[in-house]
mmCIF file of C-alpha atoms in Angstrom:
data_model
loop_
_atom_site.group_PDB
_atom_site.id
_atom_site.type_symbol
_atom_site.label_atom_id
_atom_site.label_comp_id
_atom_site.label_asym_id
_atom_site.label_seq_id
_atom_site.Cartn_x
_atom_site.Cartn_y
_atom_site.Cartn_z
ATOM 1 C CA MET A 1 17.321 -36.438 -9.808
ATOM 2 C CA PRO A 2 19.709 -34.653 -7.986
ATOM 3 C CA ASP A 3 19.549 -33.472 -4.364
ATOM 4 C CA PRO A 4 18.361 -30.099 -4.767
ATOM 5 C CA ARG A 5 20.096 -29.279 -1.046
ATOM 6 C CA ALA A 6 23.581 -29.739 -2.710
ATOM 7 C CA LEU A 7 23.093 -26.420 -5.764
ATOM 8 C CA ARG A 8 24.549 -22.810 -5.210
ATOM 9 C CA ILE A 9 21.841 -20.076 -4.215
ATOM 10 C CA ASP A 10 22.365 -17.498 -6.389
ATOM 11 C CA VAL A 11 21.602 -14.442 -3.714
ATOM 12 C CA GLY A 12 22.610 -11.103 -5.261
ATOM 13 C CA PRO A 13 26.488 -10.150 -4.746
ATOM 14 C CA PHE A 14 26.949 -13.456 -3.023
ATOM 15 C CA HIS A 15 25.921 -17.148 -2.701
ATOM 16 C CA LEU A 16 24.421 -19.669 -0.665
ATOM 17 C CA ALA A 17 26.831 -22.636 -1.263
ATOM 18 C CA PRO A 18 25.574 -25.668 0.804
ATOM 19 C CA THR A 19 29.281 -27.382 3.722
ATOM 20 C CA PRO A 20 29.154 -30.885 3.040
ATOM 21 C CA ASP A 21 27.654 -30.932 6.458
ATOM 22 C CA ALA A 22 24.348 -31.099 4.925
ATOM 23 C CA SER A 23 22.762 -28.640 7.917
ATOM 24 C CA THR A 24 24.544 -25.942 6.903
ATOM 25 C CA TRP A 25 25.401 -23.315 4.229
ATOM 26 C CA THR A 26 27.882 -21.108 3.682
ATOM 27 C CA ALA A 27 27.410 -17.183 2.063
ATOM 28 C CA VAL A 28 30.099 -16.771 -0.411
ATOM 29 C CA PRO A 29 30.926 -13.526 -2.584
ATOM 30 C CA ARG A 30 30.569 -14.495 -6.129
ATOM 31 C CA GLY A 31 34.460 -13.478 -7.042
ATOM 32 C CA ASP A 32 34.861 -16.472 -4.564
ATOM 33 C CA ALA A 33 35.147 -20.138 -5.372
ATOM 34 C CA ALA A 34 32.125 -22.095 -4.045
ATOM 35 C CA GLY A 35 34.827 -23.353 -0.834
ATOM 36 C CA SER A 36 36.456 -20.420 0.414
ATOM 37 C CA ALA A 37 36.481 -20.743 3.474
ATOM 38 C CA SER A 38 36.549 -17.225 4.163
ATOM 39 C CA GLY A 39 32.348 -16.907 4.104
ATOM 40 C CA ILE A 40 29.862 -17.502 6.741
ATOM 41 C CA SER A 41 28.401 -20.268 7.308
ATOM 42 C CA ALA A 42 24.834 -20.727 9.631
ATOM 43 C CA GLY A 43 22.192 -22.653 9.027
ATOM 44 C CA TRP A 44 19.114 -22.967 7.401
ATOM 45 C CA GLY A 45 16.598 -21.615 9.455
ATOM 46 C CA GLU A 46 19.492 -18.676 10.376
ATOM 47 C CA TRP A 47 19.392 -17.458 6.932
ATOM 48 C CA VAL A 48 15.710 -17.355 7.059
ATOM 49 C CA ALA A 49 15.833 -15.208 9.749
ATOM 50 C CA PHE A 50 18.655 -13.174 8.264
ATOM 51 C CA ALA A 51 16.674 -12.703 5.612
ATOM 52 C CA ALA A 52 13.412 -11.581 7.637
ATOM 53 C CA GLN A 53 15.667 -8.859 8.488
ATOM 54 C CA VAL A 54 17.149 -8.223 5.984
ATOM 55 C CA LEU A 55 13.296 -7.120 4.613
ATOM 56 C CA ARG A 56 12.008 -5.418 8.140
ATOM 57 C CA ALA A 57 14.957 -3.342 6.760
ATOM 58 C CA ASP A 58 14.505 -2.341 3.607
ATOM 59 C CA GLU A 59 10.768 -1.729 4.465
ATOM 60 C CA LEU A 60 11.532 0.536 6.913
ATOM 61 C CA TRP A 61 13.589 2.609 4.960
ATOM 62 C CA ARG A 62 10.743 2.603 2.435
ATOM 63 C CA SER A 63 8.388 4.073 4.814
ATOM 64 C CA VAL A 64 11.393 6.711 6.258
ATOM 65 C CA GLU A 65 12.025 7.697 2.020
ATOM 66 C CA ALA A 66 8.323 7.567 1.584
ATOM 67 C CA ARG A 67 7.782 10.399 3.937
ATOM 68 C CA GLY A 68 10.451 12.339 2.463
ATOM 69 C CA ASP A 69 8.614 12.388 -1.080
ATOM 70 C CA ALA A 70 5.221 13.397 0.694
ATOM 71 C CA TRP A 71 6.954 16.184 2.154
ATOM 72 C CA ASP A 72 9.632 17.328 -0.627
ATOM 73 C CA GLU A 73 5.988 17.525 -2.036
ATOM 74 C CA GLY A 74 3.823 20.279 0.285
ATOM 75 C CA PHE A 75 7.112 21.521 0.838
ATOM 76 C CA ALA A 76 7.771 22.806 -2.962
ATOM 77 C CA ALA A 77 3.315 23.241 -3.189
ATOM 78 C CA ALA A 78 3.492 25.488 -0.322
ATOM 79 C CA ARG A 79 6.088 28.088 -2.278
ATOM 80 C CA ASP A 80 4.564 28.140 -5.516
ATOM 81 C CA ALA A 81 1.031 30.245 -5.182
ATOM 82 C CA ARG A 82 -0.742 28.177 -7.593
ATOM 83 C CA ALA A 83 0.341 25.096 -6.785
ATOM 84 C CA VAL A 84 -2.320 22.748 -4.950
ATOM 85 C CA ASN A 85 -1.052 20.901 -1.787
ATOM 86 C CA PRO A 86 -2.427 17.331 -1.164
ATOM 87 C CA TYR A 87 -1.856 17.019 1.879
ATOM 88 C CA ARG A 88 -3.461 19.952 3.125
#
């Protein structure tokens, strides 16, 4: 069975390619070859920390969007005398 650490991991618009040093991986845009020198290399723990930060930023963005949507719904309901504003 092949070593899974030697396989490329596809992640959205880029992929993580293993480097000759087994402790690092390189992020490379999908259009480039796996051995492109233009990628960013980091250890696995650093990629995991980066992914956690991306998830946290996404969570914050979704929270802001939800508050904006709630405001929009409340504003629209307040403009219509027959509508029931669910936020009052």
